[in-house]
Coordinates of C-alpha atoms in Angstrom, one line a residue:
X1 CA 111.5 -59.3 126.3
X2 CA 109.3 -60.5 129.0
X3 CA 106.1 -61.9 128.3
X4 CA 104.0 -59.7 129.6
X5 CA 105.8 -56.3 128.1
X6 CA 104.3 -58.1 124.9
X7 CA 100.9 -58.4 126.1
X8 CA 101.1 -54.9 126.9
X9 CA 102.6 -53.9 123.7
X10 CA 100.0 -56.2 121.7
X11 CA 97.3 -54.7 123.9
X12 CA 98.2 -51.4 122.8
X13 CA 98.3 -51.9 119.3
X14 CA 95.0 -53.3 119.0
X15 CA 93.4 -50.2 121.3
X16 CA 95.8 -47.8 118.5
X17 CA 94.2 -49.4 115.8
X18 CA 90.2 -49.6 116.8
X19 CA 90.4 -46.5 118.3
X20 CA 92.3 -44.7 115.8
X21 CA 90.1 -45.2 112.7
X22 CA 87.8 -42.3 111.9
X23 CA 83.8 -42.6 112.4
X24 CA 82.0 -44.1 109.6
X25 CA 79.4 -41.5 107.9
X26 CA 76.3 -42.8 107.1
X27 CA 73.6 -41.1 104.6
X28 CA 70.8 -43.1 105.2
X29 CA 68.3 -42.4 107.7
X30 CA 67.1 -46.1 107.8
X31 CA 70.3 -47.6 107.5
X32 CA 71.3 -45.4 110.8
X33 CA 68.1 -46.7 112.6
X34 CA 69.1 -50.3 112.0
X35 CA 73.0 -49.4 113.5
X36 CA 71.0 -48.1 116.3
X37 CA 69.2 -51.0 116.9
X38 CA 71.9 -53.3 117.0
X39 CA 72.8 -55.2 120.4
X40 CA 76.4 -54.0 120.3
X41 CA 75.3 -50.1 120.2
X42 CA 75.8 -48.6 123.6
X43 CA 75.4 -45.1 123.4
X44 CA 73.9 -42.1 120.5
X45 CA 75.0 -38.9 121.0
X46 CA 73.0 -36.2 119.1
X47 CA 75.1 -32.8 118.6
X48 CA 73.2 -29.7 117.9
X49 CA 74.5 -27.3 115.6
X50 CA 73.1 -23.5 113.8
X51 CA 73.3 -25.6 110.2
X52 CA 73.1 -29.0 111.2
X53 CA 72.5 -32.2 113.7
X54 CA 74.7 -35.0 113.8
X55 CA 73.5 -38.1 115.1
X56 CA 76.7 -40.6 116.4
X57 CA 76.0 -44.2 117.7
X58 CA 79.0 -46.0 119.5
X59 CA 78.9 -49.6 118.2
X60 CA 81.4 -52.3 119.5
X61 CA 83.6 -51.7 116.7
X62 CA 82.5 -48.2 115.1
X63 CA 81.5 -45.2 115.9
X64 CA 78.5 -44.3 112.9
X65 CA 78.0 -40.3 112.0
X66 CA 74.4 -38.9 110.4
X67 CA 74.3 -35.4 109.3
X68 CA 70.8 -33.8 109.3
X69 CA 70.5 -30.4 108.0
X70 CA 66.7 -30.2 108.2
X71 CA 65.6 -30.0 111.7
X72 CA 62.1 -31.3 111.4
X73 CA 63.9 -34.6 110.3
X74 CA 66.3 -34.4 113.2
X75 CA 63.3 -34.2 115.8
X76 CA 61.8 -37.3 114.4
X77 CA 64.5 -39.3 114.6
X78 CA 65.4 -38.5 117.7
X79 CA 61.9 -39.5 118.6
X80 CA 62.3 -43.0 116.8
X81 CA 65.6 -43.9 118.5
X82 CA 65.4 -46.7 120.9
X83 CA 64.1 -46.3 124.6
X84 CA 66.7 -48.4 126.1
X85 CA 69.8 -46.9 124.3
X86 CA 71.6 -44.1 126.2
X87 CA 71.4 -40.8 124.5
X88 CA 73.4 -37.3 125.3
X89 CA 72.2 -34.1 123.7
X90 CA 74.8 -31.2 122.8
X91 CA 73.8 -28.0 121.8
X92 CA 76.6 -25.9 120.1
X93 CA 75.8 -22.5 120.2
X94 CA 77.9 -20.1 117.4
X95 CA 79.4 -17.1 119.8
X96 CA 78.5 -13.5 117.5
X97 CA 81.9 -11.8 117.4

C-alpha cells in the first residue's frame, strides 16, 4: 500500500470518528454561555420549535445542544450570546394535518 492511500485512509478515520460522535447536551444555561464564549466556537445555531428552542454551538471538537422550553428564557439568551459569533435562526413550524 502506497503511502499516501494511508494518509487517505488515516485521514478518513479521524473525520469518521469526530464527526461521528453525537452532540453533547448541556443543561446549564451558564455553562452553555461559557462554550459560547470560547475561541474555538464558530457558529450557534438556534432552532425554533412549538415546545421548545434548542440552542447548538459548533466548537472545534463538539457540537454542544441546550433545550429551552420556556421562551422568555430563550429570548434572553439569545440576547446575551456573543456579537462576534455567527448565529442562524430556524423556525420549525408543526404542519395541522
Amino acid at each position: 500500500m502506497s503511502s499516501s492511500t494511508q494518509a487517505d485512509q488515516a485521514n478518513s478515520a479521524f473525520i469518521r470518528r469526530v464527526y461521528s460522535e453525537p452532540p453533547r447536551e448541556i443543561k446549564d444555561i451558564k455553562d452553555f454561555l461559557l462554550k459560547a464564549r470560547r475561541k474555538d466556537a464558530k457558529s450557534v445555531k438556534i432552532k425554533k420549535n412549538t415546545e421548545n428552542v434548542k440552542f447548538k454551538v459548533r466548537c472545534s471538537r463538539f457540537l454542544y445542544t441546550l433545550v429551552i422550553t420556556d421562551k422568555e428564557k430563550a429570548e434572553k439568551l439569545k440576547q446575551s450570546l456573543p456579537p462576534g459569533i455567527n448565529s442562524l435562526v430556524y423556525i420549525i413550524m408543526e404542519i395541522a394535518t
